[in-house]
PDB file of C-alpha atoms in Angstrom:
ATOM      1  CA  MET A   1    -111.176  43.360  -4.233  1.00 36.00           C
ATOM      2  CA  THR A   2    -111.483  40.774  -1.482  1.00 38.00           C
ATOM      3  CA  GLU A   3    -108.771  38.388  -2.655  1.00 42.00           C
ATOM      4  CA  SER A   4    -106.037  40.975  -3.371  1.00 42.00           C
ATOM      5  CA  THR A   5    -103.298  38.424  -4.013  1.00 47.00           C
ATOM      6  CA  THR A   6    -105.138  37.172  -7.090  1.00 48.00           C
ATOM      7  CA  ALA A   7    -105.382  40.549  -8.801  1.00 55.00           C
ATOM      8  CA  PRO A   8    -103.150  40.466 -11.895  1.00 56.00           C
ATOM      9  CA  ASP A   9    -102.144  44.109 -11.489  1.00 87.00           C
ATOM     10  CA  LEU A  10    -101.206  43.825  -7.791  1.00 93.00           C
ATOM     11  CA  ARG A  11     -97.533  44.155  -6.922  1.00 94.00           C
ATOM     12  CA  THR A  12     -95.884  43.777  -3.552  1.00 96.00           C
ATOM     13  CA  GLY A  13     -92.667  45.197  -2.184  1.00 96.00           C
ATOM     14  CA  ARG A  14     -90.672  45.393   1.000  1.00 97.00           C
ATOM     15  CA  CYS A  15     -87.532  46.638   2.661  1.00 97.00           C
ATOM     16  CA  GLN A  16     -84.524  44.400   3.210  1.00 96.00           C
ATOM     17  CA  CYS A  17     -85.457  43.377   6.767  1.00 97.00           C
ATOM     18  CA  GLY A  18     -89.177  42.951   5.960  1.00 96.00           C
ATOM     19  CA  ASP A  19     -90.479  45.395   8.588  1.00 97.00           C
ATOM     20  CA  ILE A  20     -91.952  47.718   5.976  1.00 98.00           C
ATOM     21  CA  ALA A  21     -93.961  46.048   3.228  1.00 98.00           C
ATOM     22  CA  TYR A  22     -96.486  47.405   0.768  1.00 98.00           C
ATOM     23  CA  GLU A  23     -98.865  46.670  -2.075  1.00 97.00           C
ATOM     24  CA  VAL A  24     -99.545  48.802  -5.138  1.00 96.00           C
ATOM     25  CA  ALA A  25    -101.939  48.097  -7.955  1.00 95.00           C
ATOM     26  CA  GLY A  26    -102.664  49.228 -11.454  1.00 93.00           C
ATOM     27  CA  VAL A  27    -100.695  50.008 -14.542  1.00 91.00           C
ATOM     28  CA  PRO A  28     -97.103  51.081 -13.794  1.00 93.00           C
ATOM     29  CA  ASP A  29     -96.212  54.579 -14.987  1.00 93.00           C
ATOM     30  CA  ASP A  30     -92.955  56.304 -15.934  1.00 93.00           C
ATOM     31  CA  PRO A  31     -90.312  53.687 -15.140  1.00 94.00           C
ATOM     32  CA  HIS A  32     -87.107  55.714 -15.080  1.00 94.00           C
ATOM     33  CA  LEU A  33     -83.675  56.207 -13.605  1.00 94.00           C
ATOM     34  CA  CYS A  34     -82.771  59.308 -11.643  1.00 93.00           C
ATOM     35  CA  SER A  35     -79.276  60.701 -11.117  1.00 93.00           C
ATOM     36  CA  CYS A  36     -80.218  63.813  -9.144  1.00 90.00           C
ATOM     37  CA  GLY A  37     -78.012  64.707  -6.192  1.00 89.00           C
ATOM     38  CA  HIS A  38     -80.573  63.401  -3.705  1.00 88.00           C
ATOM     39  CA  CYS A  39     -80.947  59.996  -5.387  1.00 88.00           C
ATOM     40  CA  THR A  40     -77.203  59.473  -5.736  1.00 91.00           C
ATOM     41  CA  LEU A  41     -76.563  60.370  -2.091  1.00 90.00           C
ATOM     42  CA  LEU A  42     -79.476  58.283  -0.790  1.00 87.00           C
ATOM     43  CA  SER A  43     -78.465  55.220  -2.770  1.00 89.00           C
ATOM     44  CA  GLY A  44     -74.701  55.568  -2.879  1.00 90.00           C
ATOM     45  CA  SER A  45     -74.968  54.694  -6.555  1.00 91.00           C
ATOM     46  CA  PRO A  46     -75.026  56.595  -9.851  1.00 91.00           C
ATOM     47  CA  ALA A  47     -78.813  56.304 -10.209  1.00 92.00           C
ATOM     48  CA  MET A  48     -81.985  55.036  -8.568  1.00 93.00           C
ATOM     49  CA  ALA A  49     -84.681  53.163 -10.510  1.00 95.00           C
ATOM     50  CA  TRP A  50     -88.267  54.378  -9.964  1.00 95.00           C
ATOM     51  CA  VAL A  51     -91.704  53.429 -11.236  1.00 96.00           C
ATOM     52  CA  GLY A  52     -95.014  55.161 -10.521  1.00 96.00           C
ATOM     53  CA  PHE A  53     -98.369  53.832  -9.367  1.00 96.00           C
ATOM     54  CA  CYS A  54    -101.628  55.504  -8.433  1.00 96.00           C
ATOM     55  CA  ARG A  55    -101.107  56.788  -4.876  1.00 96.00           C
ATOM     56  CA  GLU A  56    -104.535  55.633  -3.686  1.00 95.00           C
ATOM     57  CA  THR A  57    -103.577  51.986  -4.347  1.00 96.00           C
ATOM     58  CA  LEU A  58    -100.611  52.084  -1.943  1.00 97.00           C
ATOM     59  CA  ILE A  59    -101.260  49.988   1.183  1.00 97.00           C
ATOM     60  CA  TRP A  60     -98.665  49.443   3.919  1.00 98.00           C
ATOM     61  CA  THR A  61     -98.867  45.772   4.887  1.00 97.00           C
ATOM     62  CA  GLY A  62     -95.756  45.056   6.980  1.00 96.00           C
ATOM     63  CA  ARG A  63     -95.546  44.774  10.755  1.00 96.00           C
ATOM     64  CA  GLY A  64     -93.657  48.095  10.844  1.00 96.00           C
ATOM     65  CA  GLY A  65     -96.565  50.034   9.315  1.00 96.00           C
ATOM     66  CA  GLU A  66     -95.598  53.144   7.374  1.00 96.00           C
ATOM     67  CA  PRO A  67     -91.983  53.975   6.656  1.00 97.00           C
ATOM     68  CA  THR A  68     -90.108  56.855   8.228  1.00 96.00           C
ATOM     69  CA  TRP A  69     -90.452  59.955   6.044  1.00 95.00           C
ATOM     70  CA  TYR A  70     -87.745  62.401   5.066  1.00 93.00           C
ATOM     71  CA  SER A  71     -88.165  65.484   2.851  1.00 92.00           C
ATOM     72  CA  THR A  72     -85.420  65.822   0.261  1.00 85.00           C
ATOM     73  CA  TRP A  73     -87.091  68.612  -1.691  1.00 80.00           C
ATOM     74  CA  PRO A  74     -89.501  71.187  -0.248  1.00 85.00           C
ATOM     75  CA  ALA A  75     -92.548  69.249  -1.472  1.00 90.00           C
ATOM     76  CA  LEU A  76     -91.157  65.705  -1.819  1.00 91.00           C
ATOM     77  CA  GLY A  77     -91.202  63.061   0.895  1.00 93.00           C
ATOM     78  CA  ARG A  78     -89.237  59.846   0.719  1.00 95.00           C
ATOM     79  CA  GLY A  79     -90.132  56.796   2.781  1.00 96.00           C
ATOM     80  CA  HIS A  80     -87.520  54.442   4.175  1.00 96.00           C
ATOM     81  CA  CYS A  81     -87.303  51.693   6.782  1.00 97.00           C
ATOM     82  CA  ALA A  82     -85.987  53.054  10.063  1.00 96.00           C
ATOM     83  CA  ARG A  83     -84.673  49.616  10.978  1.00 96.00           C
ATOM     84  CA  CYS A  84     -82.628  48.602   7.901  1.00 96.00           C
ATOM     85  CA  GLY A  85     -82.488  51.887   5.954  1.00 94.00           C
ATOM     86  CA  THR A  86     -83.990  50.619   2.694  1.00 95.00           C
ATOM     87  CA  HIS A  87     -85.506  53.427   0.623  1.00 95.00           C
ATOM     88  CA  LEU A  88     -88.896  52.459  -0.748  1.00 97.00           C
ATOM     89  CA  VAL A  89     -91.055  55.295  -2.044  1.00 97.00           C
ATOM     90  CA  SER A  90     -91.148  58.937  -3.023  1.00 95.00           C
ATOM     91  CA  VAL A  91     -94.306  61.066  -2.921  1.00 95.00           C
ATOM     92  CA  ALA A  92     -94.679  64.675  -4.071  1.00 94.00           C
ATOM     93  CA  ASP A  93     -97.144  66.842  -2.163  1.00 93.00           C
ATOM     94  CA  GLY A  94    -100.451  66.973  -4.019  1.00 93.00           C
ATOM     95  CA  SER A  95     -99.489  64.230  -6.484  1.00 95.00           C
ATOM     96  CA  ASP A  96    -101.820  61.377  -7.390  1.00 96.00           C
ATOM     97  CA  MET A  97     -98.769  59.160  -7.972  1.00 96.00           C
ATOM     98  CA  VAL A  98     -96.373  57.370  -5.662  1.00 97.00           C
ATOM     99  CA  MET A  99     -92.955  56.545  -7.051  1.00 97.00           C
ATOM    100  CA  VAL A 100     -91.737  53.140  -5.896  1.00 97.00           C
ATOM    101  CA  MET A 101     -88.108  52.044  -5.989  1.00 95.00           C
ATOM    102  CA  THR A 102     -88.261  49.449  -8.740  1.00 95.00           C
ATOM    103  CA  PHE A 103     -86.063  46.902  -7.013  1.00 93.00           C
ATOM    104  CA  SER A 104     -87.983  47.099  -3.733  1.00 95.00           C
ATOM    105  CA  LEU A 105     -90.702  45.185  -5.596  1.00 95.00           C
ATOM    106  CA  THR A 106     -90.539  41.518  -4.644  1.00 91.00           C
ATOM    107  CA  GLY A 107     -89.325  39.794  -7.799  1.00 80.00           C
ATOM    108  CA  GLN A 108     -91.689  41.711 -10.026  1.00 68.00           C
ATOM    109  CA  SER A 109     -89.491  44.126 -11.961  1.00 69.00           C
ATOM    110  CA  ASP A 110     -90.024  42.433 -15.345  1.00 74.00           C
ATOM    111  CA  GLY A 111     -91.618  44.871 -17.751  1.00 79.00           C
ATOM    112  CA  LEU A 112     -90.483  47.874 -15.702  1.00 90.00           C
ATOM    113  CA  GLU A 113     -87.360  48.683 -17.685  1.00 90.00           C
ATOM    114  CA  PRO A 114     -86.568  52.416 -17.510  1.00 91.00           C
ATOM    115  CA  VAL A 115     -87.782  54.500 -20.439  1.00 90.00           C
ATOM    116  CA  GLY A 116     -86.276  57.746 -19.142  1.00 90.00           C
ATOM    117  CA  HIS A 117     -83.320  59.063 -17.147  1.00 92.00           C
ATOM    118  CA  SER A 118     -83.890  62.150 -15.003  1.00 92.00           C
ATOM    119  CA  PHE A 119     -80.828  64.332 -14.427  1.00 92.00           C
ATOM    120  CA  ARG A 120     -78.908  62.325 -17.023  1.00 89.00           C
ATOM    121  CA  GLN A 121     -76.502  65.241 -17.447  1.00 88.00           C
ATOM    122  CA  ARG A 122     -75.461  64.762 -13.796  1.00 89.00           C
ATOM    123  CA  ALA A 123     -74.786  61.027 -14.207  1.00 89.00           C
ATOM    124  CA  VAL A 124     -71.199  59.912 -13.819  1.00 91.00           C
ATOM    125  CA  PRO A 125     -69.388  59.934 -17.172  1.00 88.00           C
ATOM    126  CA  TRP A 126     -68.593  56.209 -17.064  1.00 92.00           C
ATOM    127  CA  MET A 127     -72.263  55.231 -16.760  1.00 87.00           C
ATOM    128  CA  THR A 128     -73.768  53.985 -20.013  1.00 86.00           C
ATOM    129  CA  VAL A 129     -77.528  53.433 -20.071  1.00 84.00           C
ATOM    130  CA  THR A 130     -79.653  51.886 -22.792  1.00 83.00           C
ATOM    131  CA  LEU A 131     -83.245  52.875 -22.183  1.00 85.00           C
ATOM    132  CA  ALA A 132     -86.221  50.768 -23.161  1.00 81.00           C
ATOM    133  CA  PRO A 133     -88.507  52.161 -25.859  1.00 79.00           C
ATOM    134  CA  ASP A 134     -91.310  54.222 -24.359  1.00 69.00           C
ATOM    135  CA  PRO A 135     -94.511  52.241 -25.081  1.00 65.00           C
ATOM    136  CA  LEU A 136     -96.508  55.484 -25.143  1.00 61.00           C
ATOM    137  CA  HIS A 137     -94.347  56.944 -27.894  1.00 54.00           C
ATOM    138  CA  SER A 138     -93.482  53.858 -29.967  1.00 52.00           C
TER     139      SER A 138
END
């Protein structure tokens, strides 16, 4: 792929300050919300929105290179910008997938509506979520 910006399945994302930027390609997988204790503390919100891509397609393109990594579970690393603090990705050890924070994608969240909600039982009681139909099970 020499002209990566023309690939229809290419998506780009970045942190708030623009230091850390990335590209991912391919069919998005498992768009979902997560209300685990780590996600709610990291985001300061009742849930984080994630979507998966094949890990081998992830390319760091920003002037800051790779994000700073922090392990929130024994085998799960989360990447964030050391400059502005934006959380961008989550990668489990040995996984072929990288989970990208949906809204770190640059204006390309259409079609990535969550189909699942991890740790829904831990979500705040006032949060009401209508999930999109899962295209794999429709």
